[in-house]
């Protein structure tokens, strides 16, 4: 079941499946956020989403988060 | 360890060593520890990015902006890429707590064939967080020297210094499998080939392509890029190495994480952020911009420096007519080159610049800055900016001049233009705000809220209009949140010192030139002519012609305008209109000078004229309504 990153609840783990913007995708790839499941640490109401993987935290603006497709990952 | 030197050192040129790594890995601390003597901070040619250089064992050591990869996503990355391409060797600083992230840059450097030594830094924090990294195993896997360090207390720095000579890169790395796709007649180094298969456009444009250009129309190397394949493959190698050489224990969340969570939760983060803003305002806007600057201007310059210079220099001039203009230029009361100009530079600008760079360094080093950006992203998105523009807006209330410099960190050119324009237009600086608050207090609280309301409306409408009309789209917030930590005093002072020095070196000549031009204009009667020319405008605002003098004062210093208002007899509505106009009206000469330095002349002129138009438009409208 795919959804968008903007709808993921804090605490949930997801795999990022599709990032429409080439540059943003390359930047996420470089940081290792496309390697496997990422944890959604925070989601501000109508605001950015904060992701974490292996101690690296990244904030993404709301519009961007709404354009990124994700699937739920197995809880570790 | 088998190693291959890929670049023969150039005998004539001084050998250069570049420090490269992700942001917040302790590069500048390693730099300070390695450097023999401090040399220079300067803007990298053609950019607003500053780089630091120092001597190091007879070589030149260059610190680069922190990046997550050698590429061209922003100005910092382009600067780092260019420095790496020119360097004879690289010291790659890796955060031991985040090797899954940092080894991407390491492997990229090795793919490029750049002779590299790895400084595995923050070993103490890694231990505290339950992250174990085997440096020897990492050295074996990478094939280049790996030196464990704790740069803040000097651990490992001597070994690092000794092993810089061993910097090397493997003969060949897996990235070469893509090199076949580059046409044979392209002359490129291994580093350039790596960047080419990663689709790095500036490299594709620069590399000589033989006669392919003549054959085809489109840029010949544009199709070569296999960025995602190359990156994904490198990520798999990073994961493999990180799994083999490190282990991460699950620990309870630390105090830093707890604080980070508090800041990112709007319920707790908003009051915390407001308290911090209050603190910043208190330091920059009150302690420094008001008290310290007042003391320096009134006592140091007003009572001692200016009178002393006037009598000393004034006495040197003969009573001849030819000497008069020169004496005026050097000593006049509005912007004399040896008196008021020096007073502005040393009595006003210097303390503000120091305080400001200190506060910014504090916010940067503690990790607070990106978290503030997350909190404010949504609001700023509405005016075509993203969360990173919060810094200029906060600093602007302290001092617009300083804030213009921080617009460097807000991202694209478009966002810098919008934030600079909003700063120049609708953010009153603390110097002016003090006088304005005093005048409004005499009118009553309703006028005060009316004043704030008008400014917010102008800010919002101007932001929306600029967002709609400027070409391009605003870039979304994509920002890493580094771990929160207590900043080191030494590092804060070093940053503050080097940034202040660089700023003043560029601003002083520019401000001096401005002073000469303004004094010249005043001497030949240009300013008086401007005041006469302004009379239709003051009429439009329903204000007496004396208000023209207030406007001219405002050109020089915004708070002069506010102070000048107290001399003109006006009714409440007139005071209100006058205050709105002098707030929206052009930024002061210092701000304009910095805007001119940071942006191009055309944008600066457009902002200048735009401020006039908006100020008189809104003022005229208010005059009609009231």
XYZ file of C-alpha atoms in Angstrom:
702
model
C 0.000 0.000 0.000
C 1.596 3.258 -1.066
C 0.904 6.634 0.491
C 2.684 9.961 0.609
C 5.339 10.937 3.125
C 3.226 13.914 4.201
C 0.631 11.521 5.688
C 3.012 9.297 7.654
C 2.544 9.356 11.435
C 5.515 10.211 13.638
C 7.190 7.051 14.904
C 6.276 4.982 11.835
C 8.910 3.427 9.570
C 8.531 3.683 5.812
C 10.475 2.945 2.649
C 10.768 5.812 0.200
C 9.574 4.536 -3.182
C 9.331 7.527 -5.511
C 10.792 11.029 -5.337
C 9.635 13.145 -8.294
C 12.409 15.765 -8.209
C 15.718 14.470 -9.668
C 17.960 16.632 -7.526
C 16.103 15.917 -4.296
C 16.190 12.181 -5.120
C 19.952 12.328 -5.675
C 20.442 14.167 -2.387
C 18.357 11.644 -0.447
C 20.251 8.833 -2.156
C 23.619 10.335 -1.196
C 22.585 10.608 2.455
C 21.538 6.967 2.497
C 17.831 7.660 3.033
C 16.878 5.490 0.054
C 18.953 2.516 1.292
C 16.192 1.060 3.447
C 13.486 1.889 5.977
C 13.499 5.415 7.419
C 11.815 6.517 10.616
C 9.448 9.493 10.586
C 10.585 11.433 13.668
C 8.303 14.442 13.490
C 5.547 15.826 11.328
C 4.495 19.399 11.926
C 0.890 20.260 11.126
C 0.903 21.551 7.538
C 4.673 21.746 7.954
C 7.877 19.808 7.331
C 8.509 16.116 7.978
C 11.683 15.031 9.801
C 13.175 11.654 8.783
C 15.884 9.609 10.434
C 18.088 6.737 9.399
C 21.260 5.570 11.149
C 21.486 8.769 13.170
C 21.141 11.076 10.139
C 18.136 13.400 10.399
C 16.699 15.304 7.468
C 13.800 17.781 7.295
C 11.688 18.044 4.124
C 9.180 20.824 3.391
C 5.472 19.960 3.413
C 4.853 20.259 -0.341
C 7.856 18.074 -1.036
C 6.745 15.484 1.543
C 3.319 15.356 -0.111
C 4.952 14.504 -3.434
C 7.123 11.659 -2.111
C 5.565 8.171 -2.290
C 6.284 5.718 0.501
C 5.278 2.218 1.620
C 5.116 1.053 5.239
C 8.253 -0.814 6.323
C 8.438 -3.762 8.704
C 8.970 -2.589 12.271
C 12.478 -3.436 13.327
C 48.859 -1.354 2.063
C 49.094 -0.876 -1.677
C 48.565 2.572 -2.829
C 49.067 4.590 -5.932
C 49.824 8.273 -6.128
C 47.556 9.535 -8.873
C 48.844 13.049 -9.223
C 52.518 13.878 -9.437
C 53.135 16.939 -7.276
C 53.814 20.005 -9.379
C 57.375 21.054 -8.614
C 56.816 24.766 -9.120
C 53.502 25.293 -7.432
C 52.994 25.106 -3.706
C 51.380 21.834 -2.753
C 47.810 22.182 -1.522
C 45.925 19.996 0.934
C 42.140 20.387 1.204
C 40.034 19.487 4.233
C 36.819 17.889 3.005
C 33.830 16.425 4.829
C 30.144 16.671 5.660
C 28.823 19.699 7.588
C 29.397 19.641 11.386
C 32.016 16.876 11.452
C 34.626 19.105 13.105
C 36.499 20.187 9.964
C 37.257 23.652 11.255
C 38.572 22.219 14.536
C 40.863 19.822 12.624
C 41.900 22.794 10.486
C 42.791 24.861 13.547
C 44.744 21.945 15.021
C 46.726 21.228 11.833
C 47.471 24.805 10.762
C 50.942 26.155 11.570
C 49.777 29.698 11.357
C 46.555 31.305 10.411
C 46.669 32.849 6.964
C 43.526 34.092 5.392
C 39.778 33.994 5.000
C 38.394 35.094 1.672
C 35.467 34.698 -0.628
C 36.059 31.933 -3.109
C 36.386 33.832 -6.416
C 33.012 34.671 -7.931
C 30.981 33.387 -4.975
C 29.701 34.459 -1.564
C 31.205 31.330 0.018
C 34.134 31.966 2.314
C 37.100 29.612 2.522
C 39.964 29.631 5.000
C 43.597 28.969 4.171
C 46.627 28.384 6.353
C 50.208 27.176 6.104
C 50.782 23.536 7.012
C 54.221 21.842 6.874
C 55.268 24.017 3.948
C 52.024 23.278 2.144
C 48.834 25.235 1.787
C 45.895 23.914 3.782
C 42.395 24.904 2.611
C 39.184 24.398 4.583
C 36.156 23.727 2.360
C 32.421 24.202 3.006
C 30.803 21.063 4.445
C 29.102 18.938 1.775
C 27.396 15.561 1.516
C 29.031 14.830 -1.819
C 31.309 16.294 -4.481
C 28.757 17.717 -6.887
C 26.994 20.935 -7.894
C 23.691 21.105 -6.013
C 24.511 24.480 -4.486
C 27.206 27.138 -4.346
C 29.026 25.470 -1.419
C 29.255 22.193 -3.304
C 30.596 23.894 -6.414
C 33.297 25.606 -4.349
C 34.265 22.358 -2.623
C 34.344 20.506 -5.949
C 36.653 23.107 -7.513
C 39.006 23.066 -4.521
C 39.140 19.253 -4.539
C 39.876 19.192 -8.276
C 42.848 21.533 -7.691
C 44.156 19.921 -4.494
C 47.222 17.665 -4.364
C 45.810 15.745 -1.415
C 42.696 15.686 0.750
C 42.200 15.155 4.460
C 38.694 13.714 4.594
C 37.146 14.338 8.016
C 34.582 11.649 8.891
C 32.199 11.733 11.864
C 32.686 8.347 13.561
C 29.075 8.417 14.791
C 27.763 8.757 11.233
C 30.038 6.737 9.000
C 27.045 5.399 7.016
C 26.480 8.963 5.863
C 30.063 10.224 5.637
C 31.711 7.348 3.765
C 29.802 8.386 0.639
C 32.100 11.391 0.286
C 35.128 9.231 1.141
C 34.362 6.662 -1.548
C 33.588 9.432 -4.015
C 37.018 10.993 -3.386
C 38.681 7.588 -3.880
C 36.645 6.958 -7.050
C 37.951 10.302 -8.305
C 41.491 9.136 -7.566
C 42.144 12.015 -5.162
C 45.008 11.135 -2.755
C 43.210 10.955 0.579
C 43.819 10.486 4.293
C 40.785 9.857 6.476
C 40.518 11.545 9.878
C 38.001 9.425 11.777
C 36.874 12.203 14.089
C 34.628 12.377 17.172
C 35.753 8.970 18.417
C 34.787 10.101 21.941
C 31.199 10.860 20.957
C 30.962 7.575 19.084
C 31.995 5.714 22.220
C 29.519 7.675 24.324
C 26.731 6.846 21.894
C 27.544 3.158 21.706
C 28.937 3.278 18.172
C 32.082 1.151 17.768
C 34.233 1.771 14.687
C 37.312 -0.350 13.889
C 39.745 2.148 12.333
C 42.239 -0.516 11.218
C 39.538 -2.544 9.506
C 38.326 0.639 7.800
C 41.896 1.370 6.625
C 42.087 -2.127 5.134
C 38.771 -1.784 3.357
C 39.415 1.699 1.973
C 43.093 1.158 1.125
C 44.058 4.615 2.417
C 45.339 5.801 5.834
C 42.641 6.131 8.509
C 43.565 8.065 11.675
C 41.196 8.052 14.683
C 40.967 11.584 16.149
C 39.206 13.655 18.787
C 40.035 17.033 17.269
C 38.623 19.130 20.115
C 41.269 17.842 22.553
C 44.014 17.228 19.972
C 43.949 13.414 20.143
C 45.363 11.850 16.979
C 46.286 15.169 15.357
C 50.060 14.472 15.431
C 49.550 11.103 13.769
C 47.260 12.723 11.214
C 49.913 15.346 10.440
C 52.553 12.636 9.909
C 50.338 10.512 7.723
C 49.235 13.259 5.322
C 52.326 12.270 3.283
C 50.829 8.803 2.858
C 47.691 10.211 1.222
C 46.737 7.994 -1.681
C 43.893 6.494 -3.672
C 43.397 2.934 -4.973
C 44.582 2.349 -8.576
C 41.119 1.561 -9.722
C 37.664 1.535 -8.154
C 34.322 0.073 -9.267
C 33.241 3.423 -10.753
C 35.541 2.760 -13.734
C 32.941 0.324 -15.141
C 31.012 3.384 -16.345
C 34.034 5.133 -17.882
C 33.501 3.233 -21.164
C 30.437 5.351 -21.803
C 32.552 8.479 -22.130
C 33.558 9.017 -25.800
C 37.216 8.126 -26.446
C 38.302 11.552 -27.638
C 37.230 13.267 -24.439
C 40.308 14.360 -22.546
C 39.471 14.030 -18.873
C 41.266 13.110 -15.682
C 39.979 10.263 -13.541
C 38.348 12.796 -11.221
C 36.606 14.485 -14.139
C 35.525 11.133 -15.591
C 33.926 10.222 -12.268
C 32.040 13.522 -12.176
C 31.051 13.073 -15.841
C 29.442 9.677 -15.279
C 27.668 11.244 -12.292
C 26.158 13.790 -14.680
C 27.888 16.824 -13.149
C 26.945 19.581 -15.577
C 29.744 22.088 -14.887
C 32.293 19.331 -15.548
C 30.497 18.318 -18.750
C 30.649 21.913 -19.940
C 34.302 22.354 -19.088
C 35.923 19.161 -20.307
C 37.409 19.386 -23.841
C 35.368 17.148 -26.113
C 37.587 16.868 -29.190
C 35.537 17.273 -32.356
C 32.269 15.898 -31.021
C 30.891 19.390 -30.584
C 31.195 19.972 -34.328
C 29.212 16.813 -35.083
C 26.307 17.038 -32.722
C 24.162 19.911 -31.612
C 23.269 19.115 -28.009
C 25.941 19.169 -25.281
C 27.791 15.952 -26.123
C 28.405 14.796 -22.577
C 24.951 15.485 -21.179
C 23.745 11.954 -21.917
C 26.676 10.240 -20.299
C 25.357 10.918 -16.787
C 24.377 7.837 -14.844
C 24.104 9.677 -11.572
C 21.556 7.444 -9.907
C 23.254 4.198 -10.912
C 26.633 5.446 -9.755
C 25.259 6.861 -6.486
C 23.194 3.747 -5.722
C 26.181 1.489 -6.412
C 28.389 3.639 -4.174
C 25.739 3.566 -1.426
C 25.780 -0.264 -1.521
C 29.566 -0.200 -1.118
C 29.197 2.261 1.796
C 26.634 0.040 3.520
C 28.863 -3.022 3.043
C 31.908 -1.305 4.547
C 29.937 0.313 7.390
C 28.380 -3.052 8.315
C 31.809 -4.687 8.430
C 33.724 -2.064 10.399
C 31.140 -0.643 12.792
C 28.482 -1.707 15.242
C 25.726 0.435 16.708
C 24.335 -0.407 20.144
C 20.812 0.675 20.964
C 21.091 3.307 23.650
C 18.432 5.342 25.377
C 17.950 8.704 23.736
C 20.430 11.290 24.916
C 19.791 14.705 26.387
C 20.643 16.287 23.022
C 17.902 14.244 21.370
C 15.448 15.219 24.071
C 16.214 18.896 23.473
C 15.935 18.426 19.719
C 12.495 16.827 20.168
C 11.385 19.729 22.359
C 12.498 22.248 19.724
C 10.806 20.429 16.865
C 7.471 20.030 18.625
C 5.557 23.269 17.910
C 3.921 23.235 21.358
C 7.249 23.382 23.180
C 9.424 24.599 20.308
C 7.501 27.812 19.647
C 7.915 29.241 23.176
C 11.553 28.062 23.216
C 12.169 29.713 19.853
C 10.458 32.921 20.973
C 12.591 32.971 24.108
C 15.720 32.544 21.970
C 14.583 35.308 19.608
C 14.013 37.494 22.634
C 17.541 36.686 23.778
C 19.014 37.479 20.364
C 17.038 40.693 20.170
C 18.250 41.619 23.631
C 21.905 41.012 22.752
C 22.010 42.497 19.242
C 19.138 44.986 19.360
C 19.471 46.281 22.899
C 22.854 45.555 24.498
C 24.920 46.162 21.382
C 22.860 48.249 18.937
C 21.545 50.573 21.651
C 23.711 50.655 24.765
C 27.175 49.866 23.457
C 26.728 51.799 20.219
C 25.264 54.757 22.118
C 28.224 54.765 24.446
C 30.700 54.569 21.581
C 28.945 57.240 19.520
C 28.150 59.705 22.266
C 31.132 59.328 24.559
C 34.044 57.804 22.650
C 33.433 59.492 19.312
C 31.254 62.469 20.311
C 33.393 63.652 23.224
C 36.863 62.419 22.371
C 37.593 61.139 18.894
C 35.698 63.599 16.651
C 36.714 66.802 18.472
C 40.330 65.597 18.600
C 40.425 64.799 14.881
C 38.644 68.024 13.985
C 41.125 70.184 15.843
C 44.164 68.187 14.773
C 43.287 67.875 11.083
C 41.395 71.179 10.866
C 44.528 72.990 12.016
C 46.535 71.535 9.142
C 44.455 73.245 6.472
C 45.427 76.758 5.357
C 42.711 79.396 5.150
C 42.811 79.245 1.360
C 39.676 78.680 -0.723
C 41.031 75.528 -2.392
C 41.362 73.775 0.943
C 37.745 74.274 1.910
C 36.133 71.450 -0.137
C 38.814 69.015 1.011
C 38.309 69.969 4.621
C 34.555 69.572 4.187
C 35.029 66.117 2.656
C 37.183 64.952 5.553
C 35.465 66.618 8.501
C 31.787 67.470 7.773
C 29.205 66.584 10.418
C 27.002 64.356 8.311
C 29.470 61.933 6.737
C 33.040 63.321 6.979
C 35.574 60.738 5.866
C 37.770 61.063 8.957
C 35.019 61.746 11.503
C 31.476 60.437 11.067
C 32.501 57.748 8.569
C 35.044 56.325 11.011
C 32.439 56.633 13.768
C 29.952 54.556 11.729
C 32.527 51.938 10.826
C 34.111 51.455 14.253
C 31.428 52.750 16.594
C 28.357 51.281 14.905
C 29.220 48.621 12.368
C 32.112 46.872 14.127
C 30.299 46.088 17.413
C 27.196 45.006 15.501
C 29.176 42.784 13.140
C 31.058 41.109 15.986
C 27.908 40.533 18.076
C 26.035 39.328 15.088
C 28.647 36.850 13.865
C 29.035 35.550 17.400
C 25.305 34.877 17.758
C 25.085 33.279 14.324
C 28.102 31.052 15.040
C 26.466 30.049 18.330
C 23.214 29.110 16.585
C 25.136 27.260 13.867
C 27.447 25.286 16.130
C 24.690 24.289 18.554
C 22.449 22.916 15.795
C 19.581 25.291 16.665
C 19.457 27.009 13.281
C 18.066 24.186 11.104
C 15.481 23.386 13.787
C 14.207 26.975 13.740
C 13.957 26.597 9.977
C 11.737 23.523 10.406
C 9.436 25.369 12.830
C 8.932 28.397 10.588
C 8.973 26.717 7.177
C 5.228 26.770 6.573
C 4.774 30.460 7.305
C 7.696 31.555 5.175
C 6.636 29.301 2.311
C 3.651 31.591 1.775
C 5.893 34.498 0.826
C 8.064 32.481 -1.555
C 10.749 31.621 0.976
C 11.505 28.505 2.988
C 12.315 27.995 6.660
C 15.954 28.893 6.200
C 14.944 32.547 5.663
C 14.001 32.824 9.349
C 17.547 33.879 10.241
C 17.665 37.112 8.200
C 14.209 38.049 9.457
C 15.217 37.653 13.125
C 18.536 39.395 12.673
C 16.817 42.142 10.654
C 14.924 43.387 13.671
C 18.315 43.770 15.334
C 20.041 45.331 12.349
C 19.021 45.191 8.687
C 22.601 45.667 7.505
C 23.684 42.485 9.261
C 20.602 40.620 8.144
C 21.379 41.253 4.481
C 24.593 39.261 4.918
C 22.691 36.286 6.357
C 20.511 36.097 3.253
C 23.468 34.110 1.901
C 22.167 31.092 3.744
C 18.614 31.078 2.403
C 19.220 29.084 -0.756
C 18.600 30.152 -4.319
C 19.226 33.559 -5.878
C 15.480 34.108 -6.084
C 15.023 33.549 -2.356
C 17.938 35.838 -1.552
C 16.307 38.583 -3.624
C 12.930 38.171 -1.921
C 14.371 38.122 1.583
C 16.673 41.097 0.915
C 13.783 43.095 -0.559
C 11.519 42.325 2.396
C 14.293 43.259 4.812
C 14.962 46.566 3.098
C 11.271 47.344 2.869
C 9.351 46.335 5.942
C 11.672 45.318 8.757
C 12.470 48.257 11.069
C 15.911 47.949 12.675
C 16.320 48.167 16.417
C 17.981 51.599 16.310
C 14.941 53.011 14.575
C 12.474 50.902 16.509
C 13.508 52.464 19.806
C 12.659 55.976 18.626
C 9.524 54.798 16.823
C 8.247 53.021 19.938
C 8.812 56.195 21.912
C 6.830 58.313 19.449
C 4.002 55.774 19.203
C 3.816 55.418 22.976
C 2.839 59.070 23.085
C -0.064 58.353 20.703
C -1.528 55.295 22.443
C -1.600 51.518 22.097
C -4.112 51.536 19.196
C -1.629 53.363 16.971
C 1.085 50.885 17.942
C -1.007 47.918 16.811
C -2.009 49.864 13.712
C 1.683 50.379 12.934
C 2.488 46.665 13.353
C -0.580 45.732 11.292
C 0.417 47.991 8.377
C 3.963 46.552 8.376
C 2.721 42.948 8.418
C 0.280 43.620 5.577
C 3.021 45.281 3.516
C 5.412 42.396 4.272
C 2.820 39.786 3.290
C 1.622 41.557 0.146
C 5.155 42.391 -1.026
C 6.253 38.781 -0.388
C 3.261 37.366 -2.283
C 3.816 39.765 -5.194
C 7.533 39.011 -5.418
C 6.778 35.278 -5.211
C 4.298 35.578 -8.079
C 6.322 37.877 -10.318
C 9.941 36.725 -9.976
C 10.829 33.957 -12.430
C 11.452 30.471 -11.091
C 9.936 28.604 -8.187
C 10.794 28.661 -4.538
C 12.954 25.740 -3.491
C 11.515 23.407 -0.892
C 13.150 22.980 2.489
C 15.634 20.091 2.430
C 17.914 20.427 5.390
C 19.933 18.079 7.514
C 19.481 18.370 11.276
C 22.904 17.929 12.858
C 23.084 16.636 16.411
C 22.595 19.344 19.026
C 25.715 20.018 21.035
C 27.297 22.597 23.293
C 29.399 24.931 21.103
C 33.140 25.272 21.812
C 34.194 28.779 22.817
C 37.448 28.619 20.822
C 35.646 27.689 17.660
C 33.048 30.444 18.146
C 35.744 33.065 18.635
C 37.749 31.879 15.638
C 34.671 31.956 13.402
C 33.600 35.378 14.683
C 37.087 36.787 14.202
C 37.638 35.509 10.686
C 34.163 36.442 9.441
C 34.337 39.933 10.949
C 37.731 40.539 9.423
C 36.586 39.462 6.012
C 33.412 41.510 6.176
C 35.152 44.703 7.219
C 37.841 44.296 4.598
C 35.166 44.383 1.926
C 32.764 46.875 3.503
C 35.189 49.609 4.567
C 36.321 50.705 1.081
C 32.737 50.581 -0.176
C 31.440 52.650 2.697
C 34.308 55.116 2.370
C 33.461 55.635 -1.298
C 29.785 56.155 -0.427
C 30.764 58.763 2.161
C 32.843 60.679 -0.371
C 29.982 60.718 -2.888
C 27.381 61.849 -0.330
C 29.664 64.546 1.093
C 30.423 65.740 -2.428
C 26.715 65.983 -3.200
C 26.098 67.914 -0.022
C 28.952 70.320 -0.758
C 27.657 71.230 -4.195
C 24.116 71.648 -2.827
C 22.752 68.396 -4.216
C 21.092 67.368 -0.978
C 19.230 70.660 -0.635
C 18.047 70.290 -4.219
C 16.780 66.810 -3.399
C 14.875 68.211 -0.420
C 13.172 70.778 -2.708
C 12.405 68.075 -5.252
C 10.727 66.053 -2.519
C 8.111 68.731 -1.753
C 5.420 67.206 -4.049
C 5.926 63.918 -2.209
C 5.579 65.416 1.261
C 2.476 67.183 -0.049
C 1.048 63.837 -1.199
C 1.556 62.489 2.304
C -0.212 65.507 3.806
C 2.965 66.416 5.683
C 4.831 69.726 5.908
C 7.845 70.340 3.643
C 10.192 69.992 6.639
C 9.457 66.270 6.420
C 11.736 66.234 3.353
C 14.665 66.792 5.710
C 13.552 63.766 7.760
C 13.605 61.651 4.590
C 17.117 62.785 3.682
C 18.295 62.029 7.201
C 16.716 58.594 6.784
C 18.912 57.966 3.749
C 21.960 58.254 5.961
C 20.694 56.475 9.076
C 17.180 55.183 9.670
C 17.179 56.172 13.309
C 18.222 59.717 12.345
C 14.941 59.958 10.462
C 12.970 58.707 13.431
C 14.820 61.100 15.705
C 14.288 63.942 13.207
C 10.534 63.345 13.430
C 10.565 64.497 17.044
C 11.638 67.979 15.866
C 8.687 68.442 13.494
C 5.353 69.565 15.013
C 2.772 67.024 13.823
C -0.697 65.717 14.783
C -1.219 62.008 15.731
C -2.330 60.910 12.248
C 0.598 62.799 10.700
C 3.074 61.173 13.093
C 1.600 57.776 12.226
C 1.870 58.339 8.465
C 5.374 59.733 8.909
C 6.531 56.717 10.918
C 5.102 54.222 8.434
C 6.822 56.092 5.606
C 10.228 56.234 7.256
C 10.004 52.519 8.121
C 9.123 51.438 4.586
C 11.395 54.048 3.028
C 14.857 53.060 1.761
C 17.236 51.192 4.041
C 20.087 53.238 5.523
C 23.360 53.856 3.684
C 25.130 51.019 5.496
C 22.406 48.563 4.474
C 22.421 49.835 0.911
C 26.179 49.443 0.772
C 25.888 45.845 1.929
C 22.974 45.141 -0.434
C 25.122 46.486 -3.248
C 27.987 44.246 -2.149
C 25.870 41.105 -1.721
C 23.499 41.520 -4.684
C 24.081 43.136 -8.075
C 23.682 46.840 -8.824
C 20.467 46.327 -10.775
C 18.704 44.482 -7.945
C 19.930 47.063 -5.444
C 18.565 49.917 -7.561
C 15.255 48.096 -8.065
C 14.957 47.587 -4.307
C 15.786 51.216 -3.682
C 13.174 52.520 -6.102
C 10.688 49.870 -4.951
C 11.053 51.011 -1.330
C 10.384 54.619 -2.340
C 7.317 53.663 -4.330
C 5.855 51.445 -1.616
C 6.657 53.904 1.171
C 4.998 56.861 -0.564
C 2.158 54.738 -1.981
C 1.217 53.278 1.403
C 1.826 56.613 3.166
C -0.361 58.480 0.650
C -3.102 55.874 1.036
C -2.981 56.142 4.829
C -3.054 59.946 4.603
C -6.283 59.712 2.581
C -7.879 57.140 4.927
C -6.912 58.918 8.137
